[in-house]
Coordinates of C-alpha atoms and ligand atoms in Angstrom, one line a residue:
X1 CA -37.8 -150.1 -83.1
X2 CA -41.3 -151.0 -85.1
X3 CA -41.6 -153.9 -86.8
X4 CA -41.4 -153.9 -90.7
X5 CA -42.0 -156.5 -93.3
X6 CA -38.8 -157.8 -94.5
X7 CA -38.4 -159.8 -98.0
X8 CA -36.2 -162.6 -96.8
X9 CA -36.5 -164.9 -99.8
X10 CA -37.4 -164.8 -103.4
X11 CA -38.6 -167.2 -106.2
X12 CA -39.2 -167.1 -109.8
X13 CA -40.3 -169.5 -112.6
X14 CA -41.2 -169.5 -116.1
X15 CA -42.0 -172.5 -118.1
X16 CA -39.4 -174.0 -120.6
X17 CA -41.5 -173.3 -124.1
X18 CA -40.5 -170.1 -125.8
X19 CA -42.5 -167.8 -128.0
X20 CA -39.8 -165.7 -129.9
X21 CA -40.6 -162.6 -132.1
X22 CA -39.5 -164.4 -135.0
X23 CA -42.6 -167.2 -133.9
X24 CA -44.7 -164.2 -134.1
X25 CA -44.1 -163.0 -137.2
X26 CA -45.6 -166.2 -138.5
X27 CA -48.9 -165.8 -136.4
X28 CA -49.6 -161.9 -137.0
X29 CA -48.6 -159.0 -139.2
X30 CA -45.5 -158.1 -137.0
X31 CA -41.7 -158.1 -137.2
X32 CA -39.1 -158.9 -134.8
X33 CA -37.8 -155.3 -135.5
X34 CA -41.1 -153.5 -134.6
X35 CA -41.5 -155.3 -131.4
X36 CA -38.0 -155.0 -130.0
X37 CA -37.8 -151.2 -131.0
X38 CA -41.4 -150.5 -129.7
X39 CA -41.5 -152.6 -126.5
X40 CA -38.0 -154.1 -126.0
X41 CA -39.4 -157.5 -125.8
X42 CA -37.4 -160.5 -127.6
X43 CA -39.1 -163.6 -126.4
X44 CA -41.8 -164.7 -123.9
X45 CA -42.4 -168.1 -122.3
X46 CA -45.7 -170.0 -122.6
X47 CA -46.9 -172.5 -120.4
X48 CA -48.5 -175.1 -122.9
X49 CA -48.8 -178.3 -121.0
X50 CA -52.3 -179.4 -120.7
X51 CA -53.6 -179.4 -117.2
X52 CA -51.2 -177.1 -116.2
X53 CA -52.3 -173.6 -114.7
X54 CA -51.4 -170.4 -113.0
X55 CA -51.0 -172.3 -109.7
X56 CA -48.3 -174.5 -111.3
X57 CA -46.3 -171.4 -112.3
X58 CA -46.8 -170.1 -108.9
X59 CA -45.6 -173.8 -107.1
X60 CA -42.5 -173.6 -109.6
X61 CA -41.4 -170.5 -107.8
X62 CA -42.4 -171.0 -104.2
X63 CA -41.1 -174.8 -103.8
X64 CA -37.3 -174.0 -104.7
X65 CA -37.6 -170.9 -102.6
X66 CA -38.7 -172.7 -99.5
X67 CA -36.3 -175.5 -100.0
X68 CA -33.4 -172.9 -100.3
X69 CA -34.5 -171.6 -97.1
X70 CA -35.2 -174.7 -95.5
X71 CA -38.6 -173.6 -94.5
X72 CA -41.5 -176.1 -94.1
X73 CA -44.6 -175.4 -96.0
X74 CA -46.5 -176.0 -92.8
X75 CA -45.1 -173.1 -91.3
X76 CA -46.5 -170.4 -93.7
X77 CA -49.3 -168.6 -92.2
X78 CA -51.0 -166.7 -94.9
X79 CA -50.6 -167.0 -98.9
X80 CA -51.5 -164.1 -100.8
X81 CA -51.6 -164.6 -104.9
X82 CA -51.7 -161.8 -107.3
X83 CA -53.4 -162.8 -110.4
X84 CA -55.9 -162.1 -113.2
X85 CA -55.7 -165.4 -114.8
X86 CA -56.7 -167.7 -111.8
X87 CA -57.0 -171.6 -112.3
X88 CA -60.8 -170.9 -111.6
X89 CA -63.4 -168.0 -111.2
X90 CA -63.3 -169.5 -107.8
X91 CA -61.8 -170.9 -105.3
X92 CA -59.0 -168.6 -105.2
X93 CA -55.6 -169.7 -106.8
X94 CA -54.0 -169.2 -103.4
X95 CA -56.1 -171.8 -102.0
X96 CA -55.1 -174.3 -104.8
X97 CA -51.3 -173.2 -104.3
X98 CA -51.6 -173.9 -100.5
X99 CA -53.0 -177.5 -101.2
X100 CA -50.3 -178.2 -104.0
X101 CA -47.3 -177.0 -101.8
X102 CA -48.8 -178.6 -98.3
X103 CA -49.2 -175.2 -96.6
X104 CA -52.0 -176.9 -94.5
X105 CA -52.0 -174.4 -91.9
X106 CA -52.0 -171.1 -94.0
X107 CA -55.2 -169.2 -94.9
X108 CA -54.8 -167.7 -98.3
X109 CA -56.6 -165.6 -100.7
X110 CA -56.3 -163.9 -104.3
X111 CA -55.7 -160.2 -105.1
X112 CA -56.6 -158.8 -108.7
X113 CA -55.2 -155.6 -109.5
X114 CA -53.8 -156.7 -112.8
X115 CA -50.2 -155.4 -113.3
X116 CA -50.1 -154.0 -110.2
X117 CA -51.3 -157.1 -108.5
X118 CA -47.9 -157.9 -106.8
X119 CA -47.7 -154.4 -105.3
X120 CA -51.0 -154.8 -103.8
X121 CA -50.4 -158.0 -102.4
X122 CA -46.8 -156.8 -101.0
X123 CA -48.8 -153.8 -99.4
X124 CA -51.3 -156.4 -97.9
X125 CA -48.7 -158.9 -96.6
X126 CA -46.7 -156.3 -95.2
X127 CA -49.6 -155.1 -92.9
X128 CA -50.2 -158.6 -91.6
X129 CA -46.3 -158.9 -90.6
X130 CA -46.6 -155.3 -89.0
X131 CA -49.6 -156.4 -87.1
X132 CA -47.5 -158.7 -84.8
X133 CA -49.7 -161.5 -85.5
X134 CA -48.0 -163.2 -88.4
X135 CA -44.4 -164.1 -89.0
X136 CA -44.4 -166.0 -92.3
X137 CA -46.6 -164.7 -95.2
X138 CA -46.1 -165.7 -98.7
X139 CA -46.7 -163.1 -101.5
X140 CA -46.9 -164.2 -104.9
X141 CA -47.4 -162.6 -108.5
X142 CA -48.3 -165.0 -110.9
X143 CA -50.0 -165.1 -114.4
X144 CA -50.6 -167.3 -117.4
X145 CA -51.4 -164.8 -119.7
X146 CA -51.4 -167.2 -122.7
X147 CA -54.9 -168.1 -121.5
X148 CA -56.6 -165.0 -122.3
X149 CA -54.5 -163.6 -125.1
X150 CA -55.6 -163.8 -128.9
X151 CA -52.9 -164.9 -130.9
X152 CA -54.5 -163.4 -134.0
X153 CA -54.4 -159.7 -132.4
X154 CA -51.0 -158.2 -133.1
X155 CA -51.7 -155.4 -130.5
X156 CA -51.7 -157.6 -127.4
X157 CA -50.1 -161.1 -128.3
X158 CA -46.7 -159.5 -128.9
X159 CA -46.6 -158.0 -125.2
X160 CA -47.7 -160.8 -123.0
X161 CA -46.1 -163.8 -121.5
X162 CA -46.4 -166.4 -118.6
X163 CA -44.4 -166.4 -115.2
X164 CA -44.6 -166.1 -111.6
X165 CA -42.5 -165.0 -108.7
X166 CA -42.7 -165.1 -105.1
X167 CA -41.4 -163.5 -102.0
X168 CA -41.5 -164.8 -98.2
X169 CA -42.2 -161.8 -95.8
X170 CA -41.0 -161.8 -92.2
X171 CA -40.9 -159.5 -89.4
X172 CA -37.7 -157.3 -88.8
X173 CA -36.8 -154.8 -86.2
X174 CA -33.9 -153.4 -87.4
X175 CA -35.3 -151.0 -90.0
X176 CA -35.1 -153.2 -93.0
X177 CA -38.0 -154.2 -95.1
X178 CA -41.1 -152.3 -96.6
X179 CA -41.0 -148.7 -95.6
X180 CA -43.3 -146.9 -97.6
X181 CA -46.0 -147.3 -100.1
X182 CA -48.3 -145.1 -102.2
X183 CA -50.9 -147.1 -104.2
X184 CA -53.6 -145.9 -106.6
X185 CA -56.5 -147.1 -108.6
X186 CA -59.1 -145.3 -111.1
X187 CA -62.0 -147.6 -112.3
X188 CA -62.7 -145.0 -115.1
X189 CA -59.6 -146.5 -116.9
X190 CA -61.2 -149.9 -117.1
X191 CA -62.5 -149.5 -120.8
X192 CA -59.0 -149.2 -122.3
X193 CA -57.7 -152.6 -120.9
X194 CA -60.1 -155.5 -119.6
X195 CA -61.1 -158.7 -120.4
X196 CA -64.5 -157.9 -121.6
X197 CA -66.5 -161.4 -120.8
X198 CA -66.2 -164.2 -118.5
X199 CA -67.6 -162.1 -115.6
X200 CA -71.0 -161.3 -114.2
X201 CA -71.4 -158.3 -116.6
X202 CA -71.1 -160.5 -119.5
X203 CA -71.1 -164.3 -118.6
X204 CA -69.7 -167.0 -121.0
X205 CA -72.0 -167.6 -123.7
X206 CA -71.7 -168.8 -127.5
X207 CA -71.9 -165.2 -128.6
X208 CA -69.2 -163.9 -126.1
X209 CA -66.8 -166.7 -127.4
X210 CA -67.5 -165.9 -131.2
X211 CA -66.9 -162.5 -130.5
X212 CA -63.5 -163.1 -129.1
X213 CA -64.6 -161.3 -125.7
X214 CA -62.6 -163.6 -123.5
X215 CA -59.5 -162.4 -124.7
X216 CA -57.4 -159.5 -123.4
X217 CA -58.6 -155.9 -125.0
X218 CA -56.2 -152.8 -124.8
X219 CA -56.1 -149.8 -126.4
X220 CA -52.2 -149.7 -126.4
X221 CA -51.7 -145.8 -127.1
X222 CA -54.2 -144.7 -124.3
X223 CA -52.7 -147.2 -121.7
X224 CA -49.2 -145.9 -122.6
X225 CA -50.1 -142.4 -122.3
X226 CA -51.3 -143.0 -118.7
X227 CA -48.8 -145.6 -117.8
X228 CA -45.7 -143.1 -118.4
X229 CA -47.1 -140.5 -116.5
X230 CA -48.6 -142.2 -113.5
X231 CA -45.7 -144.7 -113.1
X232 CA -43.3 -141.9 -113.3
X233 CA -44.9 -139.4 -111.0
X234 CA -45.6 -142.1 -108.1
X235 CA -42.1 -143.2 -108.4
X236 CA -40.8 -140.0 -108.1
X237 CA -43.2 -139.1 -105.3
X238 CA -42.1 -142.1 -103.4
X239 CA -38.6 -141.4 -104.0
X240 CA -39.0 -137.8 -102.9
X241 CA -40.8 -138.0 -99.5
X242 CA -38.6 -140.6 -98.2
X243 CA -35.8 -138.2 -98.9
X244 CA -34.2 -140.5 -101.6
X245 CA -32.4 -138.9 -104.3
X246 CA -31.0 -140.5 -107.6
X247 CA -27.8 -141.0 -105.5
X248 CA -29.3 -142.9 -102.7
X249 CA -32.0 -144.9 -104.7
X250 CA -29.9 -148.1 -105.5
X251 CA -32.4 -150.1 -107.6
X252 CA -35.5 -149.4 -109.4
X253 CA -37.5 -152.4 -110.0
X254 CA -40.2 -151.4 -112.6
X255 CA -43.1 -153.3 -113.8
X256 CA -42.1 -154.7 -117.3
X257 CA -44.6 -153.9 -119.8
X258 CA -42.8 -151.6 -122.3
X259 CA -39.0 -150.4 -122.3
X260 CA -40.1 -147.0 -123.0
X261 CA -42.3 -146.7 -119.8
X262 CA -39.6 -148.1 -118.1
X263 CA -37.1 -145.6 -119.4
X264 CA -39.6 -142.7 -118.9
X265 CA -39.6 -143.6 -115.4
X266 CA -35.9 -143.7 -114.6
X267 CA -35.5 -140.6 -116.5
X268 CA -38.1 -138.7 -114.1
X269 CA -36.2 -140.0 -111.1
X270 CA -32.9 -139.1 -112.5
X271 CA -31.6 -142.7 -112.2
X272 CA -28.6 -144.0 -113.8
X273 CA -29.3 -146.8 -116.4
X274 CA -27.2 -149.2 -114.4
X275 CA -29.8 -149.0 -111.5
X276 CA -32.7 -150.0 -113.4
X277 CA -33.6 -153.8 -113.5
X278 CA -34.9 -155.0 -116.8
X279 CA -35.7 -158.3 -117.9
X280 CA -38.3 -157.5 -120.3
X281 CA -36.4 -158.7 -123.1
X282 CA -36.6 -162.6 -122.0
X283 CA -40.3 -162.7 -120.6
X284 CA -42.3 -160.0 -122.0
X285 CA -45.3 -158.5 -119.6
X286 CA -46.2 -161.6 -117.1
X287 CA -48.6 -159.1 -115.4
X288 CA -48.4 -160.0 -111.8
X289 CA -45.3 -161.9 -112.4
X290 CA -42.8 -159.0 -113.5
X291 CA -41.9 -157.5 -110.1
X292 CA -41.1 -160.6 -108.2
X293 CA -39.4 -162.2 -111.5
X294 CA -37.3 -159.3 -111.5
X295 CA -36.3 -159.5 -107.6
X296 CA -35.7 -163.0 -108.5
X297 CA -33.5 -162.4 -111.5
X298 CA -31.4 -159.9 -109.7
X299 CA -31.4 -161.1 -106.4
X300 CA -27.5 -161.6 -106.4
X301 CA -27.0 -158.0 -106.9
X302 CA -28.7 -156.8 -103.9
X303 CA -27.0 -156.0 -100.8
X304 CA -28.1 -155.5 -97.2
X305 CA -29.6 -152.0 -96.9
X306 CA -29.7 -151.3 -100.3
X307 CA -33.0 -148.8 -101.2
X308 CA -35.1 -150.2 -103.8
X309 CA -38.3 -148.4 -105.3
X310 CA -40.9 -151.0 -106.7
X311 CA -43.3 -149.5 -109.2
X312 CA -46.0 -150.4 -111.6
X313 CA -49.0 -149.4 -113.9
X314 CA -51.7 -151.6 -115.1
X315 CA -55.3 -152.7 -115.9
X316 CA -58.0 -150.9 -113.6
X317 CA -56.4 -148.6 -113.9
X318 CA -54.0 -149.3 -111.1
X319 CA -50.5 -148.0 -110.2
X320 CA -48.3 -147.5 -107.4
X321 CA -44.7 -147.6 -105.7
X322 CA -43.3 -149.3 -102.7
X323 CA -39.8 -148.3 -100.9
X324 CA -38.0 -151.0 -99.3
X325 CA -34.6 -151.6 -97.6
X326 CA -33.1 -154.8 -98.7
X327 CA -32.7 -157.3 -95.7
X328 CA -30.0 -159.5 -96.6
Ligands
UT7_401 O1 -48.8 -153.9 -118.3 C1 -50.2 -153.3 -118.4 C2 -50.2 -152.1 -119.0 N1 -50.0 -151.9 -120.3 C3 -48.9 -151.4 -121.0 O2 -48.2 -150.6 -120.0 C4 -48.9 -151.4 -122.3 C5 -49.0 -149.9 -123.0 N2 -48.9 -149.8 -124.4 C6 -47.8 -150.2 -125.1 O3 -47.0 -150.7 -124.6 C7 -47.9 -149.8 -126.6 O4 -48.9 -148.7 -126.8 C8 -47.9 -150.8 -127.5 C9 -46.7 -151.7 -127.6 C10 -49.2 -151.7 -127.2 C11 -48.1 -150.4 -128.9 O5 -47.0 -149.4 -129.2 P1 -47.3 -148.1 -129.9 O6 -46.0 -147.3 -130.3 O7 -48.2 -147.6 -128.9 O8 -48.0 -148.2 -131.3 P2 -49.4 -147.8 -131.8 O9 -50.7 -148.5 -131.1 O10 -49.3 -146.4 -131.7 O11 -49.2 -148.2 -133.1 C12 -48.4 -147.7 -134.0 C13 -48.4 -148.3 -135.5 C14 -49.9 -148.6 -136.0 O12 -49.9 -148.7 -137.4 P3 -50.3 -146.9 -138.2 O13 -51.4 -146.8 -137.8 O14 -49.3 -145.8 -137.5 O15 -50.0 -147.3 -139.7 C15 -50.5 -149.8 -135.5 O16 -51.2 -150.7 -136.5 O17 -47.8 -149.5 -135.3 C16 -49.0 -150.7 -135.8 N3 -48.6 -151.8 -135.0 C17 -48.1 -152.8 -135.2 N4 -47.1 -153.1 -136.3 C18 -46.5 -154.1 -136.1 C19 -49.4 -152.0 -133.9 N5 -49.0 -153.2 -133.5 C20 -47.9 -153.7 -134.3 C21 -47.3 -154.8 -134.5 N6 -46.5 -155.1 -135.5 N7 -47.1 -155.6 -133.3

């Protein structure tokens, strides 16, 4: 049987400090009730320790996972970190993570696909495993969104939080692991969700800072419209083309951006609510962190052979779904 990339371990980490809806009521013109009913979010975690960055969130997820699995960091061969809030513009945050965890034999790089980053990284990592050349690939989704959120903008500050998750990929020849994927991007969507300044188009200047252009800009309604349609469609497509049904899909692991988007996706797939994994209320949208954090939170529910559909939509636009069979 051919080699698939199986998830053999998961890790997750959020910082201790909590920013609740009530806290946000003091910062912007909003209410706990509005946030709950429009998004499903109750609180989010914020990394507010000086000198700590996205790599520290990732390390908080990785080290306990490696310890639990009794894996030496020196055995990791490739590290892929999905993030849009890297510690630096360069070097890659994955390089920093490798250094901090002592993965001296790994080569490492970042993937930037906003909220779809983890799925893009998982797809990439899976191909490395399937090539037969690599046997231990670490795939991370991590974002310190609070570094790029404007806490005077009620359109964005209520949604995002900080967090990280990771998975270890190893080869499996018994039919478990990543079995199918369908990923998309459409760069014409960039105007609706972006961090306008800080890149080569609009390098940092006094003007860009004064105009608050280093913060996330989102046209929420438009993004919502695209997200609802595309996340639901791609999840349905991946389910169908693998001859899965609402009965045989065991779990939907959806990007946690808005409960209403998750509900629409589950409805399109005809899934019972009990199969839809939701932790948005605790963390908000941690961008690349949502999917691995969800796997981490619900790991104890998965049984060997369970059919999981992971799906997402995010900035770019980027979106997609992955079908995998749980391996343990
Ligand atoms: O993960 C990456 C992809 N991102 C997403 O998937 C996010 C997609 N978008 C969304 O989740 C939603 O669009 C939001 C949660 C951002 C906004 O929810 P909405 O239901 O689309 O609200 P809206 O922007 O249509 O605004 C409705 C009303 C407006 O007032 P009027 O014009 O009807 O009087 C807004 O000004 O709600 C107002 N509003 C707020 N009120 C209280 C907007 N934000 C807030 C707020 N608190 N925080």
